[in-house]
Coordinates of C-alpha atoms in Angstrom, one line a residue:
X158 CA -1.4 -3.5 18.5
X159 CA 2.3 -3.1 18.6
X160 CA 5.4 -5.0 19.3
X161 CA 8.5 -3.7 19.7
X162 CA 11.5 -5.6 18.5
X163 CA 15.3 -4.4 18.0
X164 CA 15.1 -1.3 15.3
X165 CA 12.1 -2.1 14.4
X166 CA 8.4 -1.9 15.8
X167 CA 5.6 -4.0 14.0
X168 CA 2.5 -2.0 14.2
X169 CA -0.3 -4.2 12.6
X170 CA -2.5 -1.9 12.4
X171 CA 0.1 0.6 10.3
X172 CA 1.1 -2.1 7.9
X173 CA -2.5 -3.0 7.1
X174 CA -3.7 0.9 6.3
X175 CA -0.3 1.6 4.4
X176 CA 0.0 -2.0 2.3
X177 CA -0.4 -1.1 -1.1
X178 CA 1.9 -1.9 -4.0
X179 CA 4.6 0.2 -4.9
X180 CA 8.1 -0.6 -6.8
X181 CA 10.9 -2.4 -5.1
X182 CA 13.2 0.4 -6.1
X183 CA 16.0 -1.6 -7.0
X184 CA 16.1 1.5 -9.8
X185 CA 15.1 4.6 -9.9
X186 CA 12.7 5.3 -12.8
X187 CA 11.7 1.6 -12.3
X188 CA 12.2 -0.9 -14.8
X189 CA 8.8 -0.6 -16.1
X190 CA 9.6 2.6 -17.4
X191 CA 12.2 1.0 -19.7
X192 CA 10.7 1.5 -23.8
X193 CA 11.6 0.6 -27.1
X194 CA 12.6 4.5 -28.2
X195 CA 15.5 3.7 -26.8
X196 CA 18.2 2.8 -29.2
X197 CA 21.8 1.1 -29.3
X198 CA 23.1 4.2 -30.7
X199 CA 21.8 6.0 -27.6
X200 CA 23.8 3.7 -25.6
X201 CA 27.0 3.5 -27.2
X202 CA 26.6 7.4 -26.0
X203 CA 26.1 6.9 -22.4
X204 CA 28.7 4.3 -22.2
X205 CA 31.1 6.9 -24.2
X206 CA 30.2 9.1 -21.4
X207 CA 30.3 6.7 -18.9
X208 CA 34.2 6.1 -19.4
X209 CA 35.0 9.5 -19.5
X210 CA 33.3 9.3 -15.6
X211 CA 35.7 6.7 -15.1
X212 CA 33.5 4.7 -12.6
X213 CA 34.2 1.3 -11.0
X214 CA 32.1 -1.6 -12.8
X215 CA 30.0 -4.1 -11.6
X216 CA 29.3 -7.0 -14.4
X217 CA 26.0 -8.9 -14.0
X218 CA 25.4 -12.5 -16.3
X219 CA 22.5 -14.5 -16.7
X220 CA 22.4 -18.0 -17.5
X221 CA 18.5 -18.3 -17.9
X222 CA 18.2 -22.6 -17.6
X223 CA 16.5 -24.4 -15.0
X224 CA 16.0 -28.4 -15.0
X225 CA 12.8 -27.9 -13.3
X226 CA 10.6 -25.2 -13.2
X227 CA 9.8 -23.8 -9.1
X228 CA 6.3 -22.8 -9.5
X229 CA 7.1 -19.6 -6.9
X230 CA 9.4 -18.3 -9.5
X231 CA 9.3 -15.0 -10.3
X232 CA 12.6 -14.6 -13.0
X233 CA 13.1 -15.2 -16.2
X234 CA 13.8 -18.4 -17.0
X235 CA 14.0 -21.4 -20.0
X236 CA 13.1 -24.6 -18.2
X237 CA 14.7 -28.0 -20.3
X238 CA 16.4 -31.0 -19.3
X239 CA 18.3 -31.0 -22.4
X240 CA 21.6 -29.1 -21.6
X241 CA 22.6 -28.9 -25.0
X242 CA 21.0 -25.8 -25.0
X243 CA 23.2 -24.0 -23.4
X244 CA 25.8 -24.3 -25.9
X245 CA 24.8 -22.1 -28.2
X246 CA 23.7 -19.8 -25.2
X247 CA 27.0 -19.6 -24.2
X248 CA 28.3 -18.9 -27.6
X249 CA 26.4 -15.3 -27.8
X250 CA 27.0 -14.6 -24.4
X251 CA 30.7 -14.8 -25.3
X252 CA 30.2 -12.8 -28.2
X253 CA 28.5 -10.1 -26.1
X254 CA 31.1 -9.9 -23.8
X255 CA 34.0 -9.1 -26.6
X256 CA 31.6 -6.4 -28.1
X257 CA 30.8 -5.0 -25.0
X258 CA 34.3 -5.0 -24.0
X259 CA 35.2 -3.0 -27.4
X260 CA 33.0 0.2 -26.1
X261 CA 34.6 -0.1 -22.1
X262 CA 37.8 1.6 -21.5
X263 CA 40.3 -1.1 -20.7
X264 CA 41.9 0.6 -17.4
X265 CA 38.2 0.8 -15.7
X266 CA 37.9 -1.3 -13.2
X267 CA 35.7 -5.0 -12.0
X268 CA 35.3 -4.8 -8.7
X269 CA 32.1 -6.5 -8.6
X270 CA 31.0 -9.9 -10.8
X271 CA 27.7 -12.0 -10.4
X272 CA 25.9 -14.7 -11.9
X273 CA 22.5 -15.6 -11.5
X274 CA 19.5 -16.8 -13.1
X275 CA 18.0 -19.2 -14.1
X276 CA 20.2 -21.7 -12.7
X277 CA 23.9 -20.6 -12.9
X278 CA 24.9 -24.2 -12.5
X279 CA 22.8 -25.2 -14.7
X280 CA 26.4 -25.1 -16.3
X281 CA 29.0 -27.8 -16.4
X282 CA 32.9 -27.4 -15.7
X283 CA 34.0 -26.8 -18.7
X284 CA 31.1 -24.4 -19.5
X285 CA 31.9 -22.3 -16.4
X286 CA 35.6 -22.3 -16.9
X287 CA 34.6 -21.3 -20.9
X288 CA 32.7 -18.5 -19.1
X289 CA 35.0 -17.2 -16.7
X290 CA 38.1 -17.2 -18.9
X291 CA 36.5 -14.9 -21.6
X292 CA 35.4 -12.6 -18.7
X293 CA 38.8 -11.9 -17.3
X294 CA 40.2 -12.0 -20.8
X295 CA 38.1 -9.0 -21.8
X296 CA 37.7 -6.9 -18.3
X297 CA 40.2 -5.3 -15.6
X298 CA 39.4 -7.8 -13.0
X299 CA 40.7 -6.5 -9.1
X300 CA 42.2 -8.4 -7.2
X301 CA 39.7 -8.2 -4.0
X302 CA 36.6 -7.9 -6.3
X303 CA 33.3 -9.6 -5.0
X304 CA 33.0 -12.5 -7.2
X305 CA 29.3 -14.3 -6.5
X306 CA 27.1 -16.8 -8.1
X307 CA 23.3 -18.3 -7.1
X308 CA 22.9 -22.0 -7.1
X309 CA 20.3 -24.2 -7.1
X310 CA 21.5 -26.6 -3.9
X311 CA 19.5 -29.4 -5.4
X312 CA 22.0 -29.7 -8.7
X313 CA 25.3 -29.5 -6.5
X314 CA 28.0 -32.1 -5.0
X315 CA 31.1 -31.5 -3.3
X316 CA 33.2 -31.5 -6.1
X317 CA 31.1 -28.8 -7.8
X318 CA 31.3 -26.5 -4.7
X319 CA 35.2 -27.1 -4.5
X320 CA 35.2 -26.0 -8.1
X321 CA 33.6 -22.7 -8.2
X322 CA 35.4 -21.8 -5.3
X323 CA 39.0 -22.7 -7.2
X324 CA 37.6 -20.7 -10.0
X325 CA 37.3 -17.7 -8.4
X326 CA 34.3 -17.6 -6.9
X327 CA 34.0 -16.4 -3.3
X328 CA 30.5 -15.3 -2.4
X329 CA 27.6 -17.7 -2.9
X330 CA 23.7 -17.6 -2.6
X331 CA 21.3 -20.4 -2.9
X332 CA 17.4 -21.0 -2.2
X333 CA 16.1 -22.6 0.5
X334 CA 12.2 -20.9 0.4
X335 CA 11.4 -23.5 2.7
X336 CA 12.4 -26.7 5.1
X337 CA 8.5 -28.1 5.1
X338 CA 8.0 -31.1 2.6
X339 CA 4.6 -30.5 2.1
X340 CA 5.2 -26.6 1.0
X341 CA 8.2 -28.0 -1.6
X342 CA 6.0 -29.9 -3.3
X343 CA 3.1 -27.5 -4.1
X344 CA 6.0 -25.3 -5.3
X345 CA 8.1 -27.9 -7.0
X346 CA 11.1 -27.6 -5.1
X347 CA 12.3 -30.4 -3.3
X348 CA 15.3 -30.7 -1.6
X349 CA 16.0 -32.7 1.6
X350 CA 17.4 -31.1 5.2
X351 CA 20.4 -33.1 5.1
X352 CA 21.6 -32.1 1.6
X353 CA 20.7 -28.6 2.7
X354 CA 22.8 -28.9 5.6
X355 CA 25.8 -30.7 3.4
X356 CA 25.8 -27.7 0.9
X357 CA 26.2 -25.2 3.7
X358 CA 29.1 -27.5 5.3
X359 CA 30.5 -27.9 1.7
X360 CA 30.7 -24.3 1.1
X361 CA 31.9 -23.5 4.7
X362 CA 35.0 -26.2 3.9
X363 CA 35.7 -24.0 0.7
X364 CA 35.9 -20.9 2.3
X365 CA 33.7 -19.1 0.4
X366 CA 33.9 -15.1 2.1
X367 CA 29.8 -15.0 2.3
X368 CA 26.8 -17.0 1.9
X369 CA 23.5 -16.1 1.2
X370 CA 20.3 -17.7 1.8
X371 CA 16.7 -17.0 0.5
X372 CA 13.8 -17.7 2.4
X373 CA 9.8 -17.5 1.1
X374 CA 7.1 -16.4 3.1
X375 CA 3.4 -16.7 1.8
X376 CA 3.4 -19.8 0.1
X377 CA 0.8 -22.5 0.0
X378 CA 0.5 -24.7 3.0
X379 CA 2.5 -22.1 5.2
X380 CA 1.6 -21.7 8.7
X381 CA 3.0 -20.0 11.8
X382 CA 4.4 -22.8 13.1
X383 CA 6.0 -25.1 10.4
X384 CA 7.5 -21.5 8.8
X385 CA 9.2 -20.7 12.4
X386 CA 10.5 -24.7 12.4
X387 CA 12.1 -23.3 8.8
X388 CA 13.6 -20.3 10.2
X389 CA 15.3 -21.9 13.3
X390 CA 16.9 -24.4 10.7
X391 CA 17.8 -21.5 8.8
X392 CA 19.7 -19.7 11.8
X393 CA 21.1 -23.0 12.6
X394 CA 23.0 -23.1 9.2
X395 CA 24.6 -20.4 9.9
X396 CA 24.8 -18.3 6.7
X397 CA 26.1 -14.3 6.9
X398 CA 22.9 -13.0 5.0
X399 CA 19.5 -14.2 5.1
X400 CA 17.0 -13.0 2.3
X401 CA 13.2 -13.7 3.4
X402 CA 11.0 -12.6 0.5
X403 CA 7.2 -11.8 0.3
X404 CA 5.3 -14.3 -1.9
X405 CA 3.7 -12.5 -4.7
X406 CA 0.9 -14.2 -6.4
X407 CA 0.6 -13.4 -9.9
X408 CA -0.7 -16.4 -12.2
X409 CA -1.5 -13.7 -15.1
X410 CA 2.2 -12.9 -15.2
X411 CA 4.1 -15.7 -14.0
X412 CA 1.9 -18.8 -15.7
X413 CA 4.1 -21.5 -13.5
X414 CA 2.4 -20.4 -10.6
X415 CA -1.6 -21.6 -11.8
X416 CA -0.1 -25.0 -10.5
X417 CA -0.2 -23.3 -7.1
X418 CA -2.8 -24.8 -5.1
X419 CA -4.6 -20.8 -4.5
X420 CA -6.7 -22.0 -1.2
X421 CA -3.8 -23.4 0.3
X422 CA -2.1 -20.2 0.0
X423 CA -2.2 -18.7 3.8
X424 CA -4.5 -15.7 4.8
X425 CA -3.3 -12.1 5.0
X426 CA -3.2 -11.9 9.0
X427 CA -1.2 -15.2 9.0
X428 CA 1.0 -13.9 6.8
X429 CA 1.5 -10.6 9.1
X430 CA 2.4 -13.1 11.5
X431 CA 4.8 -14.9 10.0
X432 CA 6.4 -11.8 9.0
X433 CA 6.7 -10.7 12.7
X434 CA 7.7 -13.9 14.1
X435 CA 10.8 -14.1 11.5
X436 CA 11.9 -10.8 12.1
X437 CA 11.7 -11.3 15.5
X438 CA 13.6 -14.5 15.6
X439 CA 16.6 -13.3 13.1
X440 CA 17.1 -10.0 15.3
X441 CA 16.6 -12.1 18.6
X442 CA 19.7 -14.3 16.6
X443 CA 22.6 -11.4 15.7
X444 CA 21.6 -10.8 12.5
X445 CA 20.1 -6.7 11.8
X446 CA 17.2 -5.9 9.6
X447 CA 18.9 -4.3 6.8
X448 CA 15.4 -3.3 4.8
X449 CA 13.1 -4.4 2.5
X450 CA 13.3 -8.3 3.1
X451 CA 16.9 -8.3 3.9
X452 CA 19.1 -9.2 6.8
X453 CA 22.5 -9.4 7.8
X454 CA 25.1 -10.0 10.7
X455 CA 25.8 -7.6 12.4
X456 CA 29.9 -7.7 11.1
X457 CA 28.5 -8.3 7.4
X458 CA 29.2 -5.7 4.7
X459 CA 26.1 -5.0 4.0
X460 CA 25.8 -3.7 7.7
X461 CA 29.1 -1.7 7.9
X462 CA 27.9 -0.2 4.7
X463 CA 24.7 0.9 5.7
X464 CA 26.2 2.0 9.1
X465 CA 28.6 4.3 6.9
X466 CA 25.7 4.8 4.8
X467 CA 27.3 3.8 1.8
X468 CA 24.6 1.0 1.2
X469 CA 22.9 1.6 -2.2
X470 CA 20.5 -0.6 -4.6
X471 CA 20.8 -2.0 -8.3
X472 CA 18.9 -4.4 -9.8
X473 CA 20.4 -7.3 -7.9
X474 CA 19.4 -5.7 -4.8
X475 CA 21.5 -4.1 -1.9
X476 CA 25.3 -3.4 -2.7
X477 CA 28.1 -2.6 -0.8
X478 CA 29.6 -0.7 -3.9
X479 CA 28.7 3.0 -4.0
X480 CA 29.2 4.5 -6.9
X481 CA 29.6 1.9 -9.5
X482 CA 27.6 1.0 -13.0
X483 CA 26.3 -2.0 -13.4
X484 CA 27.0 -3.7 -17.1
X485 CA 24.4 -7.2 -18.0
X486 CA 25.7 -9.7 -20.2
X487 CA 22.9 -12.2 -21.7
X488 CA 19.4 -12.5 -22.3
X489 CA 17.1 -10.1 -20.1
X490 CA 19.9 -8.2 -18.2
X491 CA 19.5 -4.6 -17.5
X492 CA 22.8 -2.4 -17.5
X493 CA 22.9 0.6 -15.2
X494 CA 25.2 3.5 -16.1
X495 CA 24.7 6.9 -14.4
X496 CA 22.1 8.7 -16.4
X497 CA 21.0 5.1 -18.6
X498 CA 19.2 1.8 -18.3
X499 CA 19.3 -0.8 -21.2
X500 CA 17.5 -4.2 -21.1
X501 CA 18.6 -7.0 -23.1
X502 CA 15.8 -9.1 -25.0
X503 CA 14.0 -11.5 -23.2
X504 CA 13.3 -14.1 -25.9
X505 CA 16.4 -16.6 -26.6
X506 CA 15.3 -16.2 -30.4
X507 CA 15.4 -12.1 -30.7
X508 CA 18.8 -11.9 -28.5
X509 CA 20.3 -14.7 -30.8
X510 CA 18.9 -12.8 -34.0
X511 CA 20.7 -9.5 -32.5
X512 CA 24.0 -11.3 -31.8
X513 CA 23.6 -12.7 -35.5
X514 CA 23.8 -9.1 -36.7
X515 CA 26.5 -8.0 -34.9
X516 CA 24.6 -5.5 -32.4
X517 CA 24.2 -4.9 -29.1
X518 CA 21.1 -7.3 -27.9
X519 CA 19.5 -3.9 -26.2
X520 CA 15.4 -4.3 -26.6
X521 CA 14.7 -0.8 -24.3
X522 CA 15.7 1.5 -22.3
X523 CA 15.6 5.0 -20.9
X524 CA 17.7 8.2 -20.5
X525 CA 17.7 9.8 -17.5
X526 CA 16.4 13.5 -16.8
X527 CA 18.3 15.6 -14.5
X528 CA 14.9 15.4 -12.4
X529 CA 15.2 11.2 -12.7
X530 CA 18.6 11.9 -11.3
X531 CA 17.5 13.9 -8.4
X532 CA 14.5 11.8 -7.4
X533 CA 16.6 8.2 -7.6
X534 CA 19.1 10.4 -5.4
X535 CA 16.3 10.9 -2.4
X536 CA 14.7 7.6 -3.0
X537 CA 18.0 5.6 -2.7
X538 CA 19.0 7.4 0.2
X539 CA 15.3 6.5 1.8
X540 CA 15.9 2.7 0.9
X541 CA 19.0 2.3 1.9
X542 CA 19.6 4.7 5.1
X543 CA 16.4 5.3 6.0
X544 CA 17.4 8.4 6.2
X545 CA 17.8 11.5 4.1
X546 CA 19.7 14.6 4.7
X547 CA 18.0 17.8 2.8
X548 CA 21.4 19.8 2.6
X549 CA 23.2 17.0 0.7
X550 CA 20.8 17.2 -1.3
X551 CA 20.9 21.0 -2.2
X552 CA 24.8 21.1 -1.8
X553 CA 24.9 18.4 -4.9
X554 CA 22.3 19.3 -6.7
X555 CA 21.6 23.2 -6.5
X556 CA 18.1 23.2 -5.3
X557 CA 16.1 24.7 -2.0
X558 CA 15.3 21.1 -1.5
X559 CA 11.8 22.7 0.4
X560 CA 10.9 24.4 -2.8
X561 CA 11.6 21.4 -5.3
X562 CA 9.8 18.9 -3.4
X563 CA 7.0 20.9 -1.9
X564 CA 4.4 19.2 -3.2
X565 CA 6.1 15.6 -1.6
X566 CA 6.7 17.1 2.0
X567 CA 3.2 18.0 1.9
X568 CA 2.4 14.4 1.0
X569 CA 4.5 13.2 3.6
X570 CA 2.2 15.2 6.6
X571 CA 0.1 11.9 6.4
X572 CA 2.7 9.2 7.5
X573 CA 4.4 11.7 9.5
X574 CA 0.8 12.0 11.7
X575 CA 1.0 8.0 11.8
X576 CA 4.5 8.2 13.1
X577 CA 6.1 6.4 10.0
X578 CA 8.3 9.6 9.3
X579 CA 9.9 12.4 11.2
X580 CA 10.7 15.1 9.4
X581 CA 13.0 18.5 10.4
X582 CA 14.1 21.2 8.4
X583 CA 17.0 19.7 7.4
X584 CA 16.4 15.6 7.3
X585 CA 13.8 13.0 7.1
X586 CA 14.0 9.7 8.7
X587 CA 11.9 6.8 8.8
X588 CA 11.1 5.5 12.3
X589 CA 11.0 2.1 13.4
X590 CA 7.3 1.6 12.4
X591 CA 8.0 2.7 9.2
X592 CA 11.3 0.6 8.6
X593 CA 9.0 -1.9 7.3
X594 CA 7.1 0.2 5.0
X595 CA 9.7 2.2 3.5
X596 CA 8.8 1.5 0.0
X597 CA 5.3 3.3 0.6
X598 CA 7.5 6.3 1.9
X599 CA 10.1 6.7 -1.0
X600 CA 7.0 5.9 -3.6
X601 CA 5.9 9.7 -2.4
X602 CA 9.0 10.8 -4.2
X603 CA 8.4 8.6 -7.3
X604 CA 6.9 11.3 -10.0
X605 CA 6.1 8.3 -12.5
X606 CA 3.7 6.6 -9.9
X607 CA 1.8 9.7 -9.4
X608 CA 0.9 10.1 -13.0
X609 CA 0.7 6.0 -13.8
X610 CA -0.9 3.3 -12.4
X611 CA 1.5 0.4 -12.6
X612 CA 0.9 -3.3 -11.2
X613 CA 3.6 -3.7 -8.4
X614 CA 3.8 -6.4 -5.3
X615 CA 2.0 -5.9 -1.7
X616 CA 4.8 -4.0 0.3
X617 CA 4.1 -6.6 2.8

């Protein structure tokens, strides 16, 4: 059965034969190829060669704390109710950021800063403004840079909104998952409609440049109809990006979520449905299906920028910044130079230990091959285009594009005779059926899943 809605058609039967689990892609090797060979000697080399490229920067901090743990969660976080723990948090963190700053050449540019977590504020004033002025004291700051931070809307007033925004903050992203009262309480997050609302209107009377929401399909309780009451509320707030992600159930991972009542979780086909109906209603309501779970409206600069097809992914998702390395600050972060990816320690107690000694908290991390290079390259350009052109490819790179990936365009016959792909001799795009499955397309170009088998989410 299909339905056909704008740029995209939902094929059930498609999404049910090609819904397997492959990487979200926000890298290319994934971060599960990340290991402890890595070194902070090999980094202090790829960031020596990452100046001399002389790249615009994007700085990424975590503030891991949470009052109350969301059983959906999926990050990294510290749950206490004692905020004296961030004190010495924030301590390191500062510390990090002068030592870091010591290896990045002072003229290179910030043209991109974001906080999340955890619960960003988690903080209090004086913690963020602590934050913030060591930040601009240590990096070349522009004056138009995209300055964001994630918010649990359950731990904000007024006065709190007003604040960030007279920091300097001017794009802002908090979680709704869900309007239903009976769904917030098998996942632990309550937070009432009006407050919801209040937020929104707070951070529309600061002015903020974007908001983000995030929305949660598949969790317990879920049905058709109560999820489509959440996603008319949604539209009805208004915000320029709308996030709606797939509910991955993974107790032997994420222990929070064995509190998750399992048999209320909905069934597969209901969860199809869902997934049709809010797709349907966001690109029935101005806002265009930008990929993977995200969308946008249509003047939003994630759409411009995948119209000019300058969209791209990091680790924090889609970005409107081509052509920038990413630099985390704090405990798990994962920094993204050119040809390098370094993870922080995950532990509080082995991050504070490497801070103690005066190093770089780096735990892994991998250098890139000039084949890695190539590969993220074509997978990128799949993820965030849809599209791929076979001559910039060659032109860039040096290759009969044909020839290098012979055995992948043989491998991509299959979806091409489902009519997920259409391929010519000099591009391959993914059609409207396979818009929705795109990370089971670029996965054919992925040379560490054909030689692994890793533990990813459903596509769908």
């Amino acid at each position: 059965m299909v339905f056909v809605l704008p740029g995209i058609k939902f094929d059930l039967d498609m999404i049910k034969k090609y819904d397997t689990p492959a990487p979200r892609y926000t890298s290319y090797p994934p971060a599960t190829e990340l290991n402890s060979e890595f070194t902070v000697t090999d980094f202090h080399g790829a960031m020596a060669a990452s100046n001399c490229r002389k790249s615009p920067l994007s700085l990424y901090f975590h503030i891991p704390f949470c009052q109350t743990a969301c059983y959906f969660c999926g990050c990294n976080t510290v749950i206490s109710q004692n905020k004296n723990i961030a004190k010495p948090y924030l301590e390191n963190l500062v510390q990090e950021i002068k030592n870091m700053a010591t290896l990045i050449d002072p003229e290179r540019k910030v043209v991109q800063i974001h906080w999340g977590g955890g619960t960003p504020n988690y903080l209090n004033h004086a913690q963020v403004k602590l934050l913030w002025k060591h930040i601009t004291e240590n990096f070349n700051i522009q004056p138009q840079a995209e300055i964001s931070i994630e918010i649990n809307p359950t731990y904000v007033d007024q006065d709190y909104i007003l604040f960030l925004r007279e920091v300097g903050f001017n794009r802002i992203s908090f979680g709704i998952q869900d309007f239903n009262y009976q769904v917030q309480v098998a996942v632990n997050r309550l937070q009432t409609e009006e407050h919801l609302f209040n937020v929104m209107s707070w951070i529309k009377g600061a002015k903020f440049d974007s908001v983000n929401v995030d929305l949660i399909y598949g969790l317990p309780h879920q049905t058709l109809q109560t999820f489509q009451e959440t996603v008319t509320k949604t539209i009805k707030l208004d915000p320029n990006r709308i996030v709606v992600f797939n509910f991955a159930y993974v107790p032997w991972m994420k222990p929070a979520q064995k509190n998750i009542p399992q048999a209320a979780l909905p069934q597969p086909q209901e969860k199809l449905e869902i997934l049709k109906m809010t797709i349907e209603e966001l690109t029935s309501n101005n806002y265009l299906f930008i990929g993977m779970d995200h969308f946008a409206k249509q003047n939003d600069e994630l759409a411009l920028a995948q119209h000019n097809r300058t969209l791209q992914r990091n680790f924090q998702g889609y970005t409107t910044h081509r052509g920038t390395e990413l630099l985390g600050f704090g405990a798990t972060s994962i920094s993204m130079l050119n040809d390098a990816y370094v993870q922080n320690h995950k532990q509080l107690k082995d991050y504070y230990q490497a801070m103690a000694a005066d190093v770089l908290p780096i735990s892994k991390g991998i250098k890139l091959s000039q084949d890695d290079i190539i590969r993220r390259d074509v997978i990128m350009s799949i993820m965030s285009h849809f599209y791929l052109n076979k001559q910039d490819i060659e032109d860039k790179y040096h290759i009969c594009f044909d020839d290098y990936f012979s055995h992948e365009l043989k491998a991509l016959e299959i979806p091409a005779a489902d009519q997920l792909v259409d391929i010519s001799s000099n591009q391959i795009q993914v059609t409207d059926i396979g818009r929705l499955l795109v990370r089971n397309i670029a996965v054919i170009f992925d040379n560490y899943q054909n030689t692994k088998e890793r533990r990813f989410s459903r596509a769908i």
